[in-house]
PDB file of N, CA and C in Angstrom:
ATOM      1  N   THR A   1      85.819  56.974 110.663  1.00  0.00           N
ATOM      2  CA  THR A   1      85.831  58.486 111.616  1.00  0.00           C
ATOM      3  C   THR A   1      86.608  59.046 110.228  1.00  0.00           C
ATOM      4  N   PRO A   2      86.397  60.440 110.029  1.00  0.00           N
ATOM      5  CA  PRO A   2      86.691  61.267 109.057  1.00  0.00           C
ATOM      6  C   PRO A   2      88.441  60.793 108.883  1.00  0.00           C
ATOM      7  N   ALA A   3      89.257  60.535 109.790  1.00  0.00           N
ATOM      8  CA  ALA A   3      90.411  60.109 109.324  1.00  0.00           C
ATOM      9  C   ALA A   3      90.691  58.894 108.584  1.00  0.00           C
ATOM     10  N   GLU A   4      89.663  57.755 108.756  1.00  0.00           N
ATOM     11  CA  GLU A   4      89.880  56.623 107.855  1.00  0.00           C
ATOM     12  C   GLU A   4      89.230  56.852 106.769  1.00  0.00           C
ATOM     13  N   VAL A   5      87.876  57.769 106.776  1.00  0.00           N
ATOM     14  CA  VAL A   5      87.581  57.599 105.410  1.00  0.00           C
ATOM     15  C   VAL A   5      88.609  58.840 104.527  1.00  0.00           C
ATOM     16  N   GLY A   6      89.402  59.993 105.009  1.00  0.00           N
ATOM     17  CA  GLY A   6      90.553  60.359 104.327  1.00  0.00           C
ATOM     18  C   GLY A   6      91.324  59.676 103.877  1.00  0.00           C
ATOM     19  N   SER A   7      91.887  58.311 104.800  1.00  0.00           N
ATOM     20  CA  SER A   7      92.776  57.769 104.179  1.00  0.00           C
ATOM     21  C   SER A   7      92.400  56.839 103.318  1.00  0.00           C
ATOM     22  N   ARG A   8      91.479  56.419 103.181  1.00  0.00           N
ATOM     23  CA  ARG A   8      90.661  55.490 101.980  1.00  0.00           C
ATOM     24  C   ARG A   8      90.617  56.376 100.940  1.00  0.00           C
ATOM     25  N   LEU A   9      90.253  57.481 100.936  1.00  0.00           N
ATOM     26  CA  LEU A   9      89.922  58.300  99.814  1.00  0.00           C
ATOM     27  C   LEU A   9      91.233  59.304  98.853  1.00  0.00           C
ATOM     28  N   GLY A  10      92.264  59.080  99.852  1.00  0.00           N
ATOM     29  CA  GLY A  10      93.378  59.672  99.713  1.00  0.00           C
ATOM     30  C   GLY A  10      93.220  61.362  99.724  1.00  0.00           C
ATOM     31  N   MET A  11      92.497  61.519 100.866  1.00  0.00           N
ATOM     32  CA  MET A  11      92.457  63.044 101.130  1.00  0.00           C
ATOM     33  C   MET A  11      92.857  63.234 102.627  1.00  0.00           C
ATOM     34  N   SER A  12      92.709  64.540 102.968  1.00  0.00           N
ATOM     35  CA  SER A  12      93.180  64.540 104.480  1.00  0.00           C
ATOM     36  C   SER A  12      92.095  64.456 105.702  1.00  0.00           C
ATOM     37  N   ARG A  13      92.189  64.240 106.737  1.00  0.00           N
ATOM     38  CA  ARG A  13      90.832  64.534 107.737  1.00  0.00           C
ATOM     39  C   ARG A  13      90.335  65.759 107.669  1.00  0.00           C
ATOM     40  N   THR A  14      91.051  66.686 107.542  1.00  0.00           N
ATOM     41  CA  THR A  14      90.522  68.046 107.212  1.00  0.00           C
ATOM     42  C   THR A  14      89.740  68.391 106.281  1.00  0.00           C
ATOM     43  N   THR A  15      90.052  67.823 104.924  1.00  0.00           N
ATOM     44  CA  THR A  15      89.306  67.844 103.692  1.00  0.00           C
ATOM     45  C   THR A  15      87.870  67.305 103.970  1.00  0.00           C
ATOM     46  N   VAL A  16      88.351  65.962 104.527  1.00  0.00           N
ATOM     47  CA  VAL A  16      86.774  65.270 104.918  1.00  0.00           C
ATOM     48  C   VAL A  16      85.819  66.167 105.787  1.00  0.00           C
ATOM     49  N   LEU A  17      86.510  66.813 106.764  1.00  0.00           N
ATOM     50  CA  LEU A  17      85.914  67.738 107.770  1.00  0.00           C
ATOM     51  C   LEU A  17      85.103  68.824 107.021  1.00  0.00           C
ATOM     52  N   ARG A  18      85.607  69.208 105.794  1.00  0.00           N
ATOM     53  CA  ARG A  18      85.512  70.440 105.091  1.00  0.00           C
ATOM     54  C   ARG A  18      84.016  69.828 104.234  1.00  0.00           C
ATOM     55  N   ARG A  19      84.349  68.607 103.441  1.00  0.00           N
ATOM     56  CA  ARG A  19      83.245  67.890 102.967  1.00  0.00           C
ATOM     57  C   ARG A  19      81.411  67.815 103.564  1.00  0.00           C
ATOM     58  N   ILE A  20      81.772  67.609 104.917  1.00  0.00           N
ATOM     59  CA  ILE A  20      80.695  67.081 106.206  1.00  0.00           C
ATOM     60  C   ILE A  20      80.382  68.644 106.112  1.00  0.00           C
ATOM     61  N   ALA A  21      81.127  69.500 106.496  1.00  0.00           N
ATOM     62  CA  ALA A  21      80.542  70.857 106.814  1.00  0.00           C
ATOM     63  C   ALA A  21      79.783  71.504 105.547  1.00  0.00           C
ATOM     64  N   ASP A  22      80.084  71.424 104.155  1.00  0.00           N
ATOM     65  CA  ASP A  22      79.642  71.723 102.972  1.00  0.00           C
ATOM     66  C   ASP A  22      78.315  70.872 102.728  1.00  0.00           C
ATOM     67  N   GLY A  23      78.066  69.820 103.143  1.00  0.00           N
ATOM     68  CA  GLY A  23      77.142  69.128 103.047  1.00  0.00           C
ATOM     69  C   GLY A  23      77.326  68.028 101.972  1.00  0.00           C
ATOM     70  N   ASP A  24      78.172  67.928 101.636  1.00  0.00           N
ATOM     71  CA  ASP A  24      78.686  66.901 100.385  1.00  0.00           C
ATOM     72  C   ASP A  24      78.780  65.241 100.906  1.00  0.00           C
ATOM     73  N   LEU A  25      79.293  65.330 102.123  1.00  0.00           N
ATOM     74  CA  LEU A  25      79.204  63.869 102.920  1.00  0.00           C
ATOM     75  C   LEU A  25      78.343  64.134 104.290  1.00  0.00           C
ATOM     76  N   LYS A  26      77.581  62.956 104.473  1.00  0.00           N
ATOM     77  CA  LYS A  26      76.949  63.054 105.453  1.00  0.00           C
ATOM     78  C   LYS A  26      77.601  62.555 106.893  1.00  0.00           C
ATOM     79  N   ALA A  27      77.350  62.602 107.827  1.00  0.00           N
ATOM     80  CA  ALA A  27      77.756  62.336 109.174  1.00  0.00           C
ATOM     81  C   ALA A  27      76.993  62.543 110.333  1.00  0.00           C
ATOM     82  N   THR A  28      77.116  61.485 111.221  1.00  0.00           N
ATOM     83  CA  THR A  28      76.644  61.827 112.417  1.00  0.00           C
ATOM     84  C   THR A  28      77.444  61.937 113.668  1.00  0.00           C
ATOM     85  N   LYS A  29      77.144  63.260 114.343  1.00  0.00           N
ATOM     86  CA  LYS A  29      77.871  63.480 115.496  1.00  0.00           C
ATOM     87  C   LYS A  29      77.851  62.728 116.563  1.00  0.00           C
ATOM     88  N   VAL A  30      78.694  61.782 117.462  1.00  0.00           N
ATOM     89  CA  VAL A  30      78.817  61.302 118.196  1.00  0.00           C
ATOM     90  C   VAL A  30      79.618  61.864 119.554  1.00  0.00           C
ATOM     91  N   GLY A  31      78.804  62.678 120.189  1.00  0.00           N
ATOM     92  CA  GLY A  31      79.671  63.477 121.430  1.00  0.00           C
ATOM     93  C   GLY A  31      80.153  64.636 120.453  1.00  0.00           C
ATOM     94  N   SER A  32      81.338  64.951 120.439  1.00  0.00           N
ATOM     95  CA  SER A  32      82.126  65.862 119.363  1.00  0.00           C
ATOM     96  C   SER A  32      82.954  65.325 118.276  1.00  0.00           C
ATOM     97  N   HIS A  33      82.756  64.049 118.161  1.00  0.00           N
ATOM     98  CA  HIS A  33      83.401  63.268 117.137  1.00  0.00           C
ATOM     99  C   HIS A  33      82.239  63.147 116.039  1.00  0.00           C
ATOM    100  N   HIS A  34      82.760  63.108 114.690  1.00  0.00           N
ATOM    101  CA  HIS A  34      81.947  62.737 113.348  1.00  0.00           C
ATOM    102  C   HIS A  34      82.071  61.235 113.444  1.00  0.00           C
ATOM    103  N   ARG A  35      80.816  60.708 112.445  1.00  0.00           N
ATOM    104  CA  ARG A  35      81.349  59.397 112.558  1.00  0.00           C
ATOM    105  C   ARG A  35      80.217  59.244 110.956  1.00  0.00           C
ATOM    106  N   ILE A  36      80.972  58.361 109.812  1.00  0.00           N
ATOM    107  CA  ILE A  36      80.487  58.267 108.622  1.00  0.00           C
ATOM    108  C   ILE A  36      79.913  57.141 108.541  1.00  0.00           C
ATOM    109  N   PRO A  37      78.683  56.599 108.096  1.00  0.00           N
ATOM    110  CA  PRO A  37      78.033  55.631 107.997  1.00  0.00           C
ATOM    111  C   PRO A  37      78.636  54.670 106.519  1.00  0.00           C
ATOM    112  N   LEU A  38      78.978  53.397 106.621  1.00  0.00           N
ATOM    113  CA  LEU A  38      79.619  53.153 105.561  1.00  0.00           C
ATOM    114  C   LEU A  38      78.932  53.170 104.549  1.00  0.00           C
ATOM    115  N   ALA A  39      77.443  53.005 104.153  1.00  0.00           N
ATOM    116  CA  ALA A  39      76.658  53.472 103.226  1.00  0.00           C
ATOM    117  C   ALA A  39      77.152  54.731 102.659  1.00  0.00           C
ATOM    118  N   GLU A  40      77.279  55.691 103.396  1.00  0.00           N
ATOM    119  CA  GLU A  40      77.439  57.092 102.863  1.00  0.00           C
ATOM    120  C   GLU A  40      78.971  57.389 102.358  1.00  0.00           C
ATOM    121  N   PHE A  41      79.657  56.356 103.210  1.00  0.00           N
ATOM    122  CA  PHE A  41      81.195  56.544 102.277  1.00  0.00           C
ATOM    123  C   PHE A  41      81.131  55.886 101.232  1.00  0.00           C
ATOM    124  N   GLU A  42      80.362  54.731 100.678  1.00  0.00           N
ATOM    125  CA  GLU A  42      80.445  54.188  99.603  1.00  0.00           C
ATOM    126  C   GLU A  42      79.649  54.966  98.377  1.00  0.00           C
ATOM    127  N   ARG A  43      78.441  55.820  99.220  1.00  0.00           N
ATOM    128  CA  ARG A  43      77.712  56.529  98.152  1.00  0.00           C
ATOM    129  C   ARG A  43      78.872  57.675  97.488  1.00  0.00           C
ATOM    130  N   TYR A  44      79.386  58.174  98.507  1.00  0.00           N
ATOM    131  CA  TYR A  44      80.590  59.390  98.290  1.00  0.00           C
ATOM    132  C   TYR A  44      81.582  58.993  97.522  1.00  0.00           C
ATOM    133  N   ASN A  45      81.987  57.718  97.722  1.00  0.00           N
ATOM    134  CA  ASN A  45      83.402  56.983  97.195  1.00  0.00           C
ATOM    135  C   ASN A  45      82.743  56.854  95.569  1.00  0.00           C
ATOM    136  N   HIS A  46      81.483  56.204  95.261  1.00  0.00           N
ATOM    137  CA  HIS A  46      81.326  56.314  94.013  1.00  0.00           C
ATOM    138  C   HIS A  46      80.769  57.605  93.341  1.00  0.00           C
ATOM    139  N   GLU A  47      80.600  58.747  93.870  1.00  0.00           N
ATOM    140  CA  GLU A  47      80.259  59.986  93.233  1.00  0.00           C
ATOM    141  C   GLU A  47      81.807  60.288  92.894  1.00  0.00           C
ATOM    142  N   LEU A  48      82.997  60.598  93.750  1.00  0.00           N
ATOM    143  CA  LEU A  48      83.978  60.694  93.321  1.00  0.00           C
ATOM    144  C   LEU A  48      84.528  60.059  92.294  1.00  0.00           C
ATOM    145  N   MET A  49      84.258  58.730  91.962  1.00  0.00           N
ATOM    146  CA  MET A  49      84.728  58.103  90.740  1.00  0.00           C
ATOM    147  C   MET A  49      84.053  58.442  89.315  1.00  0.00           C
ATOM    148  N   ARG A  50      82.896  58.811  89.616  1.00  0.00           N
ATOM    149  CA  ARG A  50      82.064  59.037  88.727  1.00  0.00           C
ATOM    150  C   ARG A  50      82.472  60.478  87.954  1.00  0.00           C
ATOM    151  N   GLN A  51      82.887  61.430  89.077  1.00  0.00           N
ATOM    152  CA  GLN A  51      83.394  62.734  88.582  1.00  0.00           C
ATOM    153  C   GLN A  51      84.730  62.594  87.948  1.00  0.00           C
ATOM    154  N   MET A  52      85.388  61.989  88.567  1.00  0.00           N
ATOM    155  CA  MET A  52      86.696  61.722  87.871  1.00  0.00           C
ATOM    156  C   MET A  52      87.045  60.886  86.555  1.00  0.00           C
ATOM    157  N   ALA A  53      86.334  60.110  86.344  1.00  0.00           N
ATOM    158  CA  ALA A  53      85.657  59.485  84.965  1.00  0.00           C
ATOM    159  C   ALA A  53      85.314  60.625  84.109  1.00  0.00           C
ATOM    160  N   GLU A  54      84.297  61.275  84.613  1.00  0.00           N
ATOM    161  CA  GLU A  54      83.507  62.448  83.540  1.00  0.00           C
ATOM    162  C   GLU A  54      84.791  63.238  83.102  1.00  0.00           C
ATOM    163  N   ALA A  55      85.662  63.545  84.160  1.00  0.00           N
ATOM    164  CA  ALA A  55      86.400  64.819  84.074  1.00  0.00           C
ATOM    165  C   ALA A  55      87.900  64.055  82.705  1.00  0.00           C
ATOM    166  N   THR A  56      87.685  62.732  83.106  1.00  0.00           N
ATOM    167  CA  THR A  56      88.833  61.968  82.251  1.00  0.00           C
ATOM    168  C   THR A  56      88.406  62.083  80.578  1.00  0.00           C
ATOM    169  N   ALA A  57      86.966  61.525  80.561  1.00  0.00           N
ATOM    170  CA  ALA A  57      86.725  61.530  79.231  1.00  0.00           C
ATOM    171  C   ALA A  57      86.720  62.710  78.725  1.00  0.00           C
ATOM    172  N   ALA A  58      86.151  63.867  79.422  1.00  0.00           N
ATOM    173  CA  ALA A  58      86.285  65.334  78.971  1.00  0.00           C
ATOM    174  C   ALA A  58      87.729  65.379  78.235  1.00  0.00           C
ATOM    175  N   ASP A  59      88.753  65.040  79.014  1.00  0.00           N
ATOM    176  CA  ASP A  59      90.042  65.529  78.600  1.00  0.00           C
ATOM    177  C   ASP A  59      90.357  65.144  77.569  1.00  0.00           C
ATOM    178  N   ILE A  60      90.067  63.493  77.437  1.00  0.00           N
ATOM    179  CA  ILE A  60      90.458  62.542  76.127  1.00  0.00           C
ATOM    180  C   ILE A  60      89.401  63.026  75.275  1.00  0.00           C
ATOM    181  N   GLU A  61      88.218  63.581  75.177  1.00  0.00           N
ATOM    182  CA  GLU A  61      87.740  64.223  74.172  1.00  0.00           C
ATOM    183  C   GLU A  61      88.033  65.492  73.596  1.00  0.00           C
ATOM    184  N   ALA A  62      88.460  66.310  74.072  1.00  0.00           N
ATOM    185  CA  ALA A  62      89.209  67.357  73.836  1.00  0.00           C
ATOM    186  C   ALA A  62      90.516  67.165  73.297  1.00  0.00           C
ATOM    187  N   GLU A  63      91.279  66.364  73.802  1.00  0.00           N
ATOM    188  CA  GLU A  63      92.432  65.722  72.998  1.00  0.00           C
ATOM    189  C   GLU A  63      92.392  65.610  71.356  1.00  0.00           C
ATOM    190  N   LEU A  64      91.306  64.523  71.524  1.00  0.00           N
ATOM    191  CA  LEU A  64      91.024  63.768  70.239  1.00  0.00           C
ATOM    192  C   LEU A  64      90.383  64.695  69.061  1.00  0.00           C
ATOM    193  N   SER A  65      89.728  65.818  69.797  1.00  0.00           N
ATOM    194  CA  SER A  65      89.326  66.707  68.608  1.00  0.00           C
ATOM    195  C   SER A  65      90.019  68.057  68.284  1.00  0.00           C
ATOM    196  N   GLY A  66      91.226  67.774  68.866  1.00  0.00           N
ATOM    197  CA  GLY A  66      92.324  68.765  68.949  1.00  0.00           C
ATOM    198  C   GLY A  66      92.577  70.096  69.141  1.00  0.00           C
ATOM    199  N   GLY A  67      91.917  70.190  70.355  1.00  0.00           N
ATOM    200  CA  GLY A  67      91.408  71.007  71.413  1.00  0.00           C
ATOM    201  C   GLY A  67      91.913  70.884  72.798  1.00  0.00           C
TER     202      GLY A  67
END
């Protein structure tokens, strides 16, 4: 559920629903409820980790180059 995904990713249920609406996270509707398949959760979690690693690497590089 969006609440479970949010809890695991450290974001709110509302943010998860916004990511679904934006097309960043794929979900299936069951009635009026969203369900996120495990494989999609894992893909999205991996993508978030990659983005954080890139941002951290850029910060470190900027610090080391004096900027």
